[in-house]
Amino acid sequence: MGQYEEAFRESLENPDLFWGKAAEEIFWDKHWESVLDASNPPFYRWFTGGVLNTCYNAVDRHVNGGRADQIALIYDSPVTNTIQKFTYAQLQTRVARIAGFLRELGVAQGDTVVIYMPMIPEALMAMLACARIGAVHSVVFGGFAPRELAIRIDDAKPKAVLSASCGIEGKKIIPYKPLLDEAIALAAHKPTKCIIYQRPQVHADLIEEQDLDWLSLEQRAHPADCVPVAATAPLYILYTSGTTGKPKGVVRDNGGHAVALHWTMKHIYGVKPGDLFWAASDVGWVVGHSYIVYGPLLLGATTVMYEGKPVGTPDPGAFWRVISQHEVNVLFTAPTAFRAIKKEDPNGNHLKRYDLSHFQALFLAGERTDPDTYYWASGLLEKPVIDHWWQTETGWAIAGNFCGLEFLPIKPGSATKPMPGYDVRILDPSSGRELERGQSGVIVVKLPLPPGTFSTLWQRDDDFKTTYFDLFSGYYFTGDGGYIDEDGYIFVMGRVDDIINVAGHRLSTGEMEEIVAQHPDVAECAVIGVADSLKGEVPLGFIVLKAGVNRDHREIISEVLQMVRKEIGAIASLKNVVVVNRLPKTRSGKILRSTMRQIADGQEYKVPSTIDDPVILQEIESAIKATERM
Ligand code: COA
Ligand code: AMP
């Protein structure tokens, strides 16, 4: 039996032994009483009775253990022409002071703090500072519009909000303070204080009663010590798109999270303490939480925080420059970033300017790595290119390959094999029956999920159960469809619900529909995801106008696009809306989204037998063609 097979079997047959061993790598203030508490499914709990502090494990432990002068964080920002390095000791000083001012402002263990920040070191420090005092952070991606931020403020009810004066998006400077003020005005819950980090590019005007200047507070603050918390206490909430307009607050615990991430750094990514790990993502996404911040630091590696794009900052050689300059060992990003580089530099000419001799492997996630991108990237880099599949809910990979355990042969288009702890199965969506190898169905994971996966949805235990566990009893429903081949390789082919992945960003078409439907001229609408050669998928809207509306369609379309951009943010990337007379529906009134998608993607499609009027499909086809000509 290979090392992978052995680890996988042990993790399922004896999770206490497997994860108990992994947990020995973490510093515990009090040893756990049980590894897995399965007394209240699906609310499985890991390391109950254990007490630890995640910030201690990610920072102080390394300072005390001989890594005080090792670089913990490299901030590389081509958009501001800055490179800054922080040793573990320097990181400890800053984090302890930020934790200090939070405590002085009345933030206590169990309180929530919203972090709405760009990709600057202070964002990472803010997360660790919350963890240090046992406060629960909720990072909101800086590209979200005020309404999205307000929804999250109302759900998380933060005592404080940490923000900055601006974000920098390529060549655009985006003042954050007006967005934050608008969000607070929209939200019913009002945080006690907002702490603003003033960046040199924009000075934010502070509101006397509401805002405080970050650096002044930090200078005056008394450093705070790490507060030991229960392994099962929440470390953070991270909102992710569901099928409705209300995002779901994924809750991560402290103990299982630290154990699982530490294990993944060594075994999946093959990284050692002192190595250089770069996740080119954003702290607003789960990849940023797990692999810009917690994973590399828990291991004692050096993490890179990159404020830039794969192209245009300044050229498609940007990633190679960062890898070469900082001697990065492992890069983790989304396939879309590589498609963007390929589009601008198909022959990889920019790569020739750099020495990538330290580089070991490229990991891709966020969407399926299509075989074209796989072959292009692996041909160019001549290093392993590894697709691995995961979700905000799981916090780490469900399937992938192992640079630090046993490197399995790659099958392009597949996310390789299930990770230890994940008993992945394929079920028939209608009967719930388990399917044979090679047959496509919905992908589920037999319970329990491993440590580090979500423990609940913030303040919504019932929704946690109904959304993920009630559909197929005894299984976690991933929302993805696909199959497992005869060799046990997993092929994840896409979502089976109304979620789409646009440039690695997870978005809800249902939410977009809720916004589009608010336009006064719109009677009915549908938003679907269609294939896009750069972003993987982009949304496409269909609107049916109310009877009697005879305004110029282009004007209405432009208003609809603006509404979605304003309400969700530019990342929604809704650029096309088609006006149709009717939407294709089944006789019971269900919109035939998958058929619409096939039409929009130019694929062969079968007219569904349940359709109420097949002629509509031809109308849809002509409307799409007419829009393409516009
Ligand atoms: N703040 C404000 N606006 C933001 C933003 C942020 N943090 N991030 C993106 N936006 C805006 C963009 O400026 C763009 O605005 P525009 O419509 O006015 O041009 C819009 O949102 C769409 O952004 P994006 O989807 O990122 O497209 P892009 O064309 O700017 O860039 C890529 C395309 C592929 C280069 C880019 O998506 C990328 O680097 N992706 C990497 C994926 C990634 O990191 N995923 C995280 C999971 S691993
Ligand atoms: P998020 O929660 O934003 O990380 O998005 C999770 C979703 O992204 C998954 O449910 C998948 O639909 C998709 N996804 C992420 N990684 C992969 C991958 N490697 N292959 C296929 N789909 C992926």
XYZ file of C-alpha atoms and ligand atoms in Angstrom:
701
model
C 0.000 0.000 0.000
C 1.341 3.445 -0.922
C 1.754 6.223 1.612
C -1.325 8.009 0.323
C -3.518 4.924 0.541
C -2.265 4.227 4.045
C -2.943 7.771 5.272
C -6.337 7.868 3.587
C -7.463 4.564 5.099
C -6.251 5.435 8.558
C -8.007 8.801 8.458
C -11.345 7.117 7.745
C -10.946 3.992 9.830
C -9.332 5.636 12.828
C -9.805 9.415 12.695
C -8.885 9.746 16.363
C -5.483 8.231 15.724
C -4.837 10.065 12.451
C -5.857 13.552 13.587
C -4.599 12.997 17.125
C -1.096 12.526 15.681
C -1.494 15.625 13.507
C -2.603 17.642 16.539
C 0.681 16.931 18.322
C 2.247 19.481 15.960
C 0.227 22.296 17.537
C 0.891 23.958 20.889
C -2.009 23.380 23.271
C -2.509 25.273 26.506
C -4.598 22.294 27.582
C -4.636 18.906 25.888
C -7.918 17.814 24.308
C -10.176 15.233 25.953
C -11.521 13.690 22.769
C -10.321 14.026 19.175
C -13.720 13.630 17.512
C -16.964 14.221 19.351
C -19.656 12.653 17.162
C -22.446 12.883 19.729
C -24.575 15.432 17.854
C -24.384 14.963 14.076
C -24.003 16.918 11.840
C -22.477 19.176 14.518
C -19.257 17.201 14.820
C -16.695 18.742 17.140
C -12.932 18.276 17.042
C -10.513 18.354 19.963
C -13.152 19.035 22.588
C -11.696 19.976 25.942
C -8.569 21.290 24.234
C -7.497 24.901 24.757
C -5.130 26.865 22.504
C -4.556 30.215 20.835
C -4.275 30.314 17.054
C -2.241 33.551 17.019
C 0.188 32.066 19.530
C 0.683 29.071 17.248
C 1.080 31.261 14.168
C 3.372 33.931 15.622
C 4.631 33.791 19.228
C 5.489 30.122 19.114
C 7.960 30.762 16.287
C 9.440 33.808 18.031
C 10.021 31.701 21.138
C 11.217 28.734 19.106
C 14.135 30.334 17.259
C 12.442 31.985 14.294
C 12.228 35.521 15.720
C 14.459 36.935 12.977
C 13.060 34.865 10.129
C 10.884 36.761 7.673
C 7.263 35.881 8.369
C 5.622 38.156 5.814
C 6.690 39.746 2.549
C 4.360 42.448 1.284
C 4.909 42.920 -2.432
C 2.847 45.672 -3.977
C 3.641 46.597 -7.573
C 0.695 49.000 -7.524
C 2.418 51.158 -4.903
C 5.956 50.158 -5.815
C 6.563 48.789 -2.322
C 8.240 45.750 -0.861
C 8.151 45.385 2.911
C 9.364 42.497 5.025
C 8.377 41.625 8.587
C 10.204 39.142 10.789
C 8.210 36.952 13.157
C 9.355 39.221 16.013
C 8.185 42.358 14.189
C 4.902 40.700 13.343
C 4.421 39.778 16.994
C 5.005 43.392 18.111
C 2.522 44.846 15.630
C -0.135 42.186 16.169
C 0.111 42.474 19.969
C -0.368 46.246 19.766
C -3.311 45.998 17.391
C -4.820 43.393 19.714
C -4.064 45.825 22.536
C -6.027 48.699 21.044
C -8.927 46.419 20.163
C -9.080 45.294 23.780
C -8.818 48.894 24.998
C -11.787 49.724 22.747
C -13.793 47.070 24.545
C -13.463 44.172 22.100
C -13.484 41.020 24.231
C -13.294 37.281 23.695
C -16.244 36.102 21.573
C -17.006 39.584 20.169
C -17.047 39.943 16.399
C -14.913 42.331 14.328
C -15.428 43.072 10.632
C -12.279 43.621 8.570
C -12.891 45.445 5.274
C -9.429 45.996 3.918
C -7.250 45.894 0.851
C -4.246 43.595 0.471
C -1.926 45.344 2.914
C 0.019 43.781 5.821
C -2.328 45.390 8.340
C -5.176 43.194 7.042
C -3.252 40.048 8.000
C -2.204 41.635 11.286
C -5.814 42.553 12.060
C -6.916 38.945 11.601
C -4.176 37.668 13.884
C -4.902 40.407 16.434
C -8.510 39.238 16.680
C -7.362 35.637 17.072
C -4.951 36.795 19.791
C -7.719 38.087 22.057
C -10.264 35.425 21.113
C -12.393 37.834 19.059
C -14.080 36.429 15.955
C -13.065 38.165 12.740
C -15.114 38.419 9.610
C -13.166 39.659 6.620
C -15.270 41.177 3.849
C -13.659 41.227 0.411
C -12.689 44.809 -0.472
C -14.364 44.544 -3.884
C -17.847 44.180 -2.403
C -20.223 47.130 -2.641
C -21.705 48.858 0.452
C -24.907 46.830 0.346
C -22.967 43.557 0.581
C -20.885 44.941 3.431
C -24.058 46.118 5.198
C -25.619 42.636 4.926
C -22.528 41.155 6.552
C -22.425 43.839 9.279
C -26.053 43.107 10.114
C -25.403 39.393 10.320
C -22.080 39.414 12.192
C -22.999 42.420 14.414
C -19.391 43.540 14.897
C -18.290 45.604 17.867
C -15.633 47.230 15.682
C -14.837 47.543 11.991
C -11.237 47.716 10.798
C -10.730 49.373 7.435
C -8.342 51.478 5.383
C -8.545 54.732 3.480
C -8.334 53.037 0.084
C -7.725 50.000 -2.014
C -5.715 49.953 -5.220
C -7.089 47.880 -8.047
C -4.640 47.842 -10.928
C -4.470 51.481 -11.948
C -7.625 52.503 -10.049
C -7.566 53.955 -6.535
C -10.743 53.065 -4.661
C -11.507 55.175 -1.573
C -12.947 52.765 1.010
C -14.265 55.235 3.574
C -17.290 56.397 1.523
C -18.165 52.728 0.898
C -17.855 51.929 4.595
C -19.932 54.979 5.604
C -22.651 54.026 3.136
C -22.659 50.449 4.451
C -22.991 51.635 8.047
C -25.832 53.942 7.037
C -27.591 51.008 5.313
C -27.024 48.545 8.175
C -29.381 48.301 11.124
C -26.515 47.279 13.411
C -24.051 50.063 14.217
C -20.514 49.074 15.245
C -19.173 50.975 18.255
C -16.033 52.117 16.450
C -14.394 52.079 13.008
C -10.615 52.077 12.944
C -9.144 53.438 9.747
C -5.664 52.752 8.440
C -4.638 55.845 6.472
C -2.733 54.916 3.340
C -0.569 57.588 1.701
C -2.575 57.462 -1.552
C -5.845 58.716 -0.008
C -6.535 60.522 3.256
C -9.932 59.551 4.651
C -11.890 62.147 6.600
C -12.761 60.641 9.945
C -16.153 61.091 11.592
C -15.585 62.220 15.164
C -18.020 59.954 16.992
C -17.451 56.945 14.805
C -13.892 56.716 13.525
C -10.429 56.405 15.008
C -7.018 56.592 13.395
C -5.357 53.162 13.339
C -1.716 54.209 13.666
C -2.325 56.632 16.541
C -4.137 53.877 18.423
C -1.398 51.368 17.668
C 1.349 53.692 18.885
C -0.380 54.277 22.222
C -1.622 50.716 22.780
C -0.354 48.293 25.400
C 0.511 44.974 23.771
C -2.043 42.247 24.473
C -1.117 38.677 25.343
C -2.635 35.627 23.694
C -5.894 34.517 25.291
C -6.277 30.721 25.374
C -9.652 29.694 23.925
C -11.543 26.419 23.577
C -10.601 24.382 20.505
C -14.256 24.546 19.500
C -14.551 28.349 19.897
C -15.029 30.241 16.626
C -11.937 31.779 15.054
C -13.669 33.468 12.168
C -16.798 33.885 10.095
C -16.431 34.076 6.339
C -19.459 34.873 4.232
C -19.909 33.042 0.976
C -22.554 33.077 -1.712
C -25.514 30.807 -1.325
C -28.337 30.381 -3.766
C -30.220 33.396 -2.387
C -29.342 37.029 -1.709
C -28.415 36.214 1.883
C -24.788 35.098 2.115
C -23.908 32.266 4.440
C -21.585 32.902 7.371
C -19.250 29.927 7.401
C -17.863 29.440 10.929
C -14.386 28.022 11.483
C -13.223 26.774 14.884
C -9.750 27.291 16.379
C -8.500 23.783 17.149
C -9.512 21.705 14.125
C -8.491 24.563 11.845
C -4.966 24.836 13.252
C -4.440 21.066 13.140
C -5.773 20.604 9.612
C -3.969 23.573 8.066
C -0.672 22.610 9.620
C -1.090 19.087 8.236
C -1.912 20.392 4.743
C 1.130 22.657 4.571
C 3.450 19.709 5.053
C 1.617 16.975 3.224
C -0.299 18.623 0.384
C 1.993 21.549 -0.410
C 5.238 19.872 0.663
C 6.370 23.019 2.468
C 8.852 23.083 5.355
C 9.297 25.718 8.075
C 11.395 28.525 6.592
C 10.157 27.878 3.024
C 8.448 30.544 0.960
C 4.780 30.085 0.212
C 2.740 32.439 -1.937
C -1.020 32.308 -2.323
C -1.900 34.876 -4.977
C -5.427 35.472 -3.792
C -7.080 37.999 -1.488
C -7.597 37.887 2.267
C -11.311 38.343 1.532
C -11.559 34.784 0.172
C -11.074 31.474 1.894
C -7.825 30.836 0.018
C -6.488 34.034 1.551
C -7.556 33.016 5.058
C -6.090 29.534 4.857
C -3.014 30.090 2.733
C -1.992 33.745 2.853
C -2.467 33.964 6.591
C -2.963 30.909 8.779
C -1.429 27.909 6.974
C 2.060 29.285 6.202
C 2.356 31.033 9.565
C 1.194 28.033 11.591
C 3.998 26.086 9.933
C 6.678 28.769 10.452
C 7.074 29.436 6.730
C 7.282 32.839 5.042
C 4.118 34.070 3.366
C 3.830 36.550 0.502
C 1.053 39.104 0.349
C 0.775 40.431 -3.192
C -1.160 43.577 -4.013
C -1.319 43.327 -7.763
C -2.670 41.367 -10.682
C -1.205 38.593 -12.821
C -1.155 40.971 -15.790
C -0.875 44.733 -16.116
C 1.079 45.297 -12.882
C 3.106 45.977 -14.914
C 3.150 43.041 -17.367
C 2.400 39.307 -17.697
C 5.797 38.558 -16.131
C 4.550 39.841 -12.739
C 4.162 36.386 -11.184
C 7.584 35.239 -12.427
C 9.157 38.401 -10.999
C 7.686 37.750 -7.538
C 8.673 34.059 -7.590
C 12.207 34.903 -8.658
C 12.772 37.943 -6.433
C 11.581 36.302 -3.208
C 12.648 32.749 -4.080
C 9.118 31.413 -3.769
C 8.915 27.621 -3.408
C 5.197 27.077 -3.912
C 2.569 29.236 -5.630
C -1.152 28.819 -5.187
C -3.565 30.706 -7.431
C -6.649 30.325 -9.617
C -6.530 28.939 -13.175
C -8.022 32.222 -14.414
C -4.796 34.008 -13.438
C -2.859 31.653 -15.689
C -5.340 32.103 -18.520
C -4.836 35.859 -18.177
C -1.041 35.433 -18.432
C -1.384 33.012 -21.355
C -3.609 35.459 -23.218
C -1.015 38.220 -23.042
C 2.132 36.126 -23.270
C 1.248 32.840 -24.994
C 4.865 31.840 -25.588
C 5.975 32.632 -22.049
C 8.580 35.158 -23.220
C 8.428 37.037 -19.927
C 9.387 33.913 -18.014
C 12.764 33.846 -19.741
C 13.787 37.016 -17.881
C 13.653 35.331 -14.468
C 15.404 32.629 -12.468
C 12.816 30.240 -11.071
C 15.261 27.694 -9.720
C 13.702 27.697 -6.213
C 10.241 27.074 -7.532
C 8.816 23.611 -6.787
C 5.115 23.446 -7.588
C 2.047 25.336 -8.733
C -1.288 24.637 -7.049
C -4.513 25.765 -8.692
C -8.037 26.008 -7.253
C -11.173 28.094 -7.292
C -12.469 26.439 -10.446
C -11.556 23.330 -12.402
C -8.178 23.487 -14.122
C -9.128 22.901 -17.731
C -6.697 20.603 -19.573
C -5.558 23.471 -21.885
C -4.454 25.607 -18.953
C -2.861 22.567 -17.318
C -0.760 21.698 -20.366
C 0.229 25.317 -20.955
C 1.305 25.933 -17.351
C 3.124 22.626 -16.877
C 4.868 22.932 -20.243
C 6.044 26.409 -19.388
C 7.121 25.838 -15.798
C 8.345 22.249 -16.140
C 7.223 21.738 -12.546
C 4.209 19.908 -11.093
C 0.936 21.734 -11.716
C -1.671 20.501 -9.260
C -5.381 21.054 -9.469
C -7.062 20.722 -6.097
C -10.696 21.127 -5.269
C -12.089 22.912 -2.278
C -14.697 25.287 -0.921
C -15.157 28.048 1.618
C -17.096 25.551 3.703
C -14.250 23.042 3.913
C -11.414 25.572 4.372
C -8.918 23.191 2.773
C -8.813 20.793 -0.138
C -11.349 17.983 -0.492
C -9.307 16.403 -3.279
C -5.861 16.972 -4.665
C -2.332 15.643 -4.892
C 0.468 15.467 -2.364
C 3.871 17.068 -2.660
C 4.715 15.987 0.887
C 3.163 12.529 1.115
C 3.091 10.632 -2.165
C 2.918 12.313 -5.523
C 0.219 10.531 -7.483
C 0.205 10.411 -11.287
C -1.684 13.404 -12.712
C -4.735 13.098 -14.934
C -5.396 16.478 -16.553
C -8.952 17.622 -15.846
C -9.105 15.718 -12.560
C -8.542 17.051 -9.025
C -6.781 13.688 -8.336
C -7.832 11.815 -5.180
C -9.773 12.569 -2.001
C -7.807 14.025 0.854
C -7.444 12.048 4.062
C -10.592 12.648 6.078
C -12.878 13.055 3.075
C -14.943 9.993 2.166
C -16.134 11.298 -1.209
C -19.054 9.573 -2.939
C -21.194 10.204 -6.014
C -24.956 10.006 -5.600
C -27.838 9.990 -8.003
C -29.546 13.357 -7.374
C -33.107 12.017 -7.568
C -32.879 8.714 -5.718
C -29.865 9.443 -3.470
C -28.473 6.026 -4.527
C -24.689 5.703 -4.713
C -23.454 5.555 -8.294
C -20.864 3.308 -9.870
C -17.401 4.506 -10.855
C -17.578 6.573 -14.034
C -21.199 7.660 -13.553
C -21.931 11.348 -13.048
C -23.986 12.628 -10.171
C -23.795 14.970 -7.217
C -20.629 14.884 -5.149
C -21.118 14.310 -1.432
C -18.847 13.512 1.495
C -19.827 10.808 3.966
C -19.895 12.212 7.499
C -18.006 13.186 9.525
C -16.115 15.893 7.708
C -12.484 16.209 8.839
C -11.181 18.917 11.221
C -10.860 22.441 9.851
C -14.148 22.272 7.955
C -17.044 24.534 8.981
C -18.683 23.886 12.332
C -21.935 25.737 11.530
C -23.328 28.849 9.830
C -23.097 31.905 12.043
C -26.212 32.011 14.285
C -28.011 29.710 11.830
C -27.653 26.116 12.986
C -30.926 25.203 11.267
C -29.798 26.496 7.877
C -26.508 24.652 8.318
C -28.464 21.411 8.650
C -31.011 21.996 5.928
C -28.627 23.430 3.324
C -25.897 20.854 3.572
C -26.997 17.730 5.433
C -30.735 17.106 5.069
C -30.715 16.508 1.322
C -28.779 13.234 1.521
C -28.911 11.787 5.004
C -25.457 10.996 6.420
C -23.626 13.039 3.794
C -22.351 16.572 3.271
C -23.759 17.940 0.012
C -20.976 19.823 -1.771
C -23.176 21.524 -4.394
C -20.785 20.256 -7.080
C -21.415 17.599 -9.691
C -18.990 15.169 -11.261
C -17.738 11.598 -11.197
C -15.028 9.305 -9.868
C -13.237 7.218 -12.480
C -12.190 3.582 -12.253
C -8.851 4.588 -10.653
C -10.562 6.622 -7.934
C -9.751 9.996 -9.520
C -12.283 12.756 -8.908
C -13.564 14.906 -11.769
C -15.421 17.987 -10.540
C -17.432 19.300 -13.451
C -19.314 22.277 -11.990
C -22.006 23.400 -9.593
C -25.402 21.785 -9.608
C -27.002 24.835 -7.985
C -27.287 28.552 -8.818
C -23.710 29.395 -7.863
C -21.183 30.411 -10.503
C -17.448 30.939 -10.366
C -16.287 34.109 -12.078
C -12.503 34.545 -12.191
C -12.254 32.341 -9.101
C -14.882 34.434 -7.284
C -17.974 32.591 -6.113
C -21.175 34.437 -6.952
C -24.868 33.699 -6.673
C -26.994 34.059 -9.803
C -30.028 33.950 -7.506
C -28.792 37.095 -5.778
C -28.264 38.819 -9.138
C -31.806 37.863 -10.141
C -33.172 39.375 -6.934
C -31.462 42.667 -7.849
C -32.416 42.636 -11.553
C -36.055 41.898 -10.650
C -36.172 45.197 -8.742
C -35.872 47.207 -11.963
C -39.265 48.855 -12.490
C -39.524 47.728 -16.135
C -38.593 44.094 -15.506
C -41.432 41.580 -15.208
C -39.302 38.478 -14.909
C -35.646 37.555 -15.203
C -33.063 34.795 -15.121
C -29.296 34.970 -14.696
C -27.154 32.025 -15.743
C -23.420 31.355 -15.915
C -21.954 30.941 -19.382
C -18.485 29.777 -20.399
C -15.784 32.441 -20.724
C -12.293 31.835 -22.045
C -10.638 34.114 -19.443
C -12.833 34.056 -16.354
C -14.076 30.482 -16.670
C -17.640 31.605 -16.293
C -19.463 34.942 -16.554
C -23.069 35.783 -15.776
C -25.574 36.403 -18.558
C -28.943 37.935 -17.770
C -32.296 37.484 -19.498
C -35.105 39.938 -18.853
C -38.766 39.935 -19.816
C -40.160 43.460 -19.810
C -43.494 44.423 -18.290
C -46.353 44.839 -20.755
C -46.482 48.348 -22.184
C -42.802 49.181 -21.595
C -41.566 50.705 -24.829
C -38.322 52.407 -23.803
C -35.090 51.787 -25.700
C -33.882 48.334 -24.628
C -30.256 49.479 -24.519
C -31.155 52.058 -21.889
C -32.929 49.492 -19.718
C -30.064 47.023 -20.082
C -27.541 49.638 -19.059
C -29.597 50.484 -15.954
C -29.847 46.808 -15.032
C -26.060 46.372 -15.371
C -25.469 49.429 -13.208
C -27.846 48.141 -10.525
C -25.953 44.859 -10.193
C -22.596 46.643 -10.198
C -23.760 49.058 -7.526
C -25.440 46.483 -5.305
C -22.868 43.658 -5.457
C -19.730 45.326 -6.814
C -17.750 45.301 -10.043
C -16.666 41.697 -9.395
C -20.171 40.542 -10.301
C -18.952 41.058 -13.891
C -22.462 41.133 -15.331
C -21.799 42.719 -18.728
C -24.546 41.205 -20.876
C -28.300 41.193 -20.589
C -30.665 39.913 -23.270
C -34.269 41.079 -23.620
C -36.635 38.186 -24.426
C -40.402 37.865 -24.737
C -40.681 34.888 -22.404
C -38.417 32.591 -20.390
C -38.368 28.875 -21.212
C -40.077 26.957 -18.419
C -41.280 23.495 -17.549
C -45.015 22.925 -17.334
C -44.697 23.313 -13.560
C -43.103 26.751 -14.029
C -39.414 25.984 -13.385
C -37.032 28.040 -15.542
C -34.951 25.763 -17.798
C -31.579 27.242 -16.876
C -29.387 24.373 -18.017
C -30.959 24.394 -21.481
C -30.498 28.183 -21.657
C -26.895 27.692 -20.689
C -26.352 25.103 -23.413
C -27.858 27.494 -25.950
C -25.725 30.406 -24.785
C -22.579 28.236 -24.874
C -23.409 27.200 -28.437
C -23.735 23.540 -27.439
C -26.074 20.923 -28.891
C -29.149 20.691 -26.707
C -32.139 18.437 -26.355
C -35.559 20.056 -26.081
C -36.663 18.984 -22.577
C -39.819 16.860 -22.604
C -41.222 18.915 -19.726
C -41.064 22.248 -21.594
C -44.343 24.105 -21.848
C -43.633 25.703 -25.248
C -40.576 24.590 -27.302
C -40.770 27.625 -29.608
C -39.346 29.792 -26.817
C -35.987 28.073 -27.131
C -35.618 29.307 -30.719
C -36.555 32.808 -29.572
C -33.843 32.622 -26.895
C -31.293 31.469 -29.459
C -32.129 34.351 -31.823
C -32.102 36.915 -28.990
C -28.607 35.785 -27.924
C -27.360 35.932 -31.520
C -28.835 39.417 -31.942
C -27.063 40.597 -28.775
C -23.759 39.145 -29.943
C -24.077 41.181 -33.147
C -24.726 44.410 -31.197
N -11.773 46.110 -5.164
C -12.504 46.795 -6.057
N -12.793 46.336 -7.290
C -12.337 45.116 -7.608
C -11.569 44.330 -6.736
C -11.285 44.877 -5.452
N -10.580 44.223 -4.544
N -11.253 43.184 -7.356
C -11.785 43.236 -8.590
N -12.427 44.410 -8.746
C -13.096 44.911 -9.955
C -12.133 44.969 -11.130
O -11.416 46.176 -11.142
C -13.070 44.861 -12.314
O -13.697 46.116 -12.495
P -14.127 46.645 -13.948
O -15.348 45.858 -14.337
O -14.433 48.078 -13.675
O -12.949 46.420 -14.837
C -14.147 43.912 -11.805
O -14.098 43.981 -10.363
C -13.934 42.480 -12.220
O -12.699 42.034 -11.676
P -11.999 40.670 -12.083
O -13.031 39.607 -12.179
O -10.864 40.427 -11.162
O -11.532 40.914 -13.578
P -10.303 41.684 -14.171
O -10.610 41.778 -15.613
O -10.015 42.934 -13.421
O -9.075 40.679 -13.968
C -8.050 38.510 -13.790
C -9.104 39.363 -14.484
C -8.146 37.081 -14.286
C -6.676 39.077 -14.059
C -8.318 38.555 -12.270
O -9.618 38.135 -12.016
C -7.393 37.734 -11.425
O -6.282 38.068 -11.155
N -7.880 36.658 -10.903
C -7.142 35.834 -9.968
C -8.185 35.095 -9.261
C -8.074 35.061 -7.807
O -7.214 35.612 -7.201
N -9.047 34.366 -7.225
C -9.161 34.177 -5.830
C -9.414 32.759 -5.485
S -7.943 31.756 -5.544
P -15.296 28.949 -2.959
O -16.172 28.579 -1.820
O -15.379 30.374 -3.347
O -13.888 28.484 -2.738
O -15.845 28.159 -4.216
C -15.999 26.766 -4.143
C -16.448 26.233 -5.455
O -15.476 26.510 -6.458
C -16.584 24.726 -5.461
O -17.812 24.290 -4.945
C -16.415 24.414 -6.926
O -17.602 24.635 -7.632
C -15.388 25.430 -7.364
N -14.036 24.874 -7.318
C -13.038 25.228 -6.498
N -11.918 24.553 -6.792
C -12.213 23.723 -7.820
C -11.477 22.751 -8.578
N -10.202 22.538 -8.348
N -12.137 22.067 -9.538
C -13.449 22.308 -9.791
N -14.184 23.220 -9.128
C -13.581 23.926 -8.149
